[in-house]
Every structure is written in C-alpha cells, then in structure tokens.
C-alpha cells in the first residue's frame, strides 16, 4: 500500500489501516533490532548508534533538527558521544 492509500484508510477510519500500520511498525522494529544485534556482535555498536542518531536528527543546517539534549545526555551516560 502507498502512503497516500494508508493516509486515506486512516482518515476514513478503516480498521485495515491500523493493522497495516502495526505490520509496518513491527517490521521496522525487527529491522532495527537486527541491525543493533549485528553491530553488537561485530563490536561496532557505538558507531551504529551514531549513524542512527545522525539519520534521525540531521541538524538544522541540513534542514532537520539537532540532537535533543536528553538524547546526548543518555548516550553520554552509556559512553557514546554524538
């Protein structure tokens, strides 16, 4: 289903939309977990986290948002500087 179709289904209150969104979210989380697990096994988890955070928060100069302070502090407490 396209994003437009999902949007239409959500706005129409169609229960299929919730199921499709749930399937998408579960698939995303499984992929994210696979990537984390692989990074841990390859002993490159800090690099993985930095890449992930960089993708999520591109910075204002790139038209996105800066990394929130709470994210920086939480990662710093885990020994990961972003």
Short mmCIF file of C-alpha atoms in Angstrom, two decimals:
data_model
loop_
_atom_site.label_atom_id
_atom_site.label_comp_id
_atom_site.label_asym_id
_atom_site.label_seq_id
_atom_site.Cartn_x
_atom_site.Cartn_y
_atom_site.Cartn_z
CA UNK A 1 0.00 0.00 0.00
CA UNK A 2 1.20 3.50 -0.79
CA UNK A 3 1.48 6.25 1.81
CA UNK A 4 -1.45 8.01 0.13
CA UNK A 5 -3.62 4.89 0.39
CA UNK A 6 -2.68 4.41 4.04
CA UNK A 7 -3.48 8.04 4.73
CA UNK A 8 -6.87 7.64 3.08
CA UNK A 9 -7.60 4.47 5.07
CA UNK A 10 -6.61 6.16 8.34
CA UNK A 11 -8.74 9.23 7.66
CA UNK A 12 -11.69 7.00 6.70
CA UNK A 13 -11.41 5.13 9.99
CA UNK A 14 -10.87 1.82 8.19
CA UNK A 15 -9.63 -0.86 10.65
CA UNK A 16 -7.32 -2.21 7.93
CA UNK A 17 -5.23 0.96 8.34
CA UNK A 18 -4.39 0.13 11.96
CA UNK A 19 -3.40 -3.40 11.00
CA UNK A 20 -1.19 -2.19 8.15
CA UNK A 21 0.45 0.45 10.35
CA UNK A 22 1.10 -2.15 13.04
CA UNK A 23 2.66 -4.51 10.49
CA UNK A 24 4.89 -1.70 9.25
CA UNK A 25 5.94 -0.72 12.77
CA UNK A 26 6.73 -4.30 13.78
CA UNK A 27 8.79 -4.83 10.61
CA UNK A 28 10.70 -1.58 11.30
CA UNK A 29 11.44 -2.57 14.89
CA UNK A 30 12.60 -6.03 13.81
CA UNK A 31 14.94 -4.49 11.25
CA UNK A 32 16.26 -2.02 13.82
CA UNK A 33 16.84 -4.79 16.35
CA UNK A 34 18.63 -6.93 13.73
CA UNK A 35 20.93 -4.01 12.96
CA UNK A 36 21.67 -3.43 16.65
CA UNK A 37 22.33 -7.11 17.29
CA UNK A 38 24.71 -7.30 14.31
CA UNK A 39 26.54 -4.17 15.43
CA UNK A 40 26.95 -5.60 18.94
CA UNK A 41 28.30 -8.90 17.60
CA UNK A 42 30.73 -7.03 15.34
CA UNK A 43 31.79 -4.80 18.26
CA UNK A 44 30.75 -1.60 16.50
CA UNK A 45 27.65 -0.62 18.46
CA UNK A 46 28.77 2.97 19.24
CA UNK A 47 29.28 3.62 15.51
CA UNK A 48 25.87 2.12 14.76
CA UNK A 49 24.22 4.39 17.33
CA UNK A 50 26.00 7.47 16.00
CA UNK A 51 24.86 6.63 12.46
CA UNK A 52 21.28 6.01 13.58
CA UNK A 53 21.09 9.23 15.59
CA UNK A 54 22.65 11.13 12.69
CA UNK A 55 19.95 9.79 10.37
CA UNK A 56 17.17 10.73 12.79
CA UNK A 57 18.50 14.20 13.65
CA UNK A 58 20.26 15.70 10.63
CA UNK A 59 20.81 19.10 12.21
CA UNK A 60 19.33 22.48 11.44
CA UNK A 61 21.98 23.23 8.82
CA UNK A 62 20.69 20.26 6.80
CA UNK A 63 17.04 21.24 7.19
CA UNK A 64 16.36 18.91 10.11
CA UNK A 65 16.59 19.08 13.87
CA UNK A 66 19.57 18.99 16.19
CA UNK A 67 20.05 16.03 18.52
CA UNK A 68 17.98 16.74 21.66
CA UNK A 69 19.90 17.34 24.87
CA UNK A 70 18.26 14.38 26.61
CA UNK A 71 19.46 12.05 23.81
CA UNK A 72 23.02 13.39 24.07
CA UNK A 73 22.98 13.01 27.86
CA UNK A 74 21.53 9.49 27.76
CA UNK A 75 24.10 8.32 25.23
CA UNK A 76 26.92 10.05 27.11
CA UNK A 77 25.95 8.11 30.23
CA UNK A 78 26.37 4.95 28.14
CA UNK A 79 29.79 6.15 26.94
CA UNK A 80 28.64 7.14 23.42
CA UNK A 81 29.33 10.71 22.33
CA UNK A 82 27.25 12.03 19.44
#
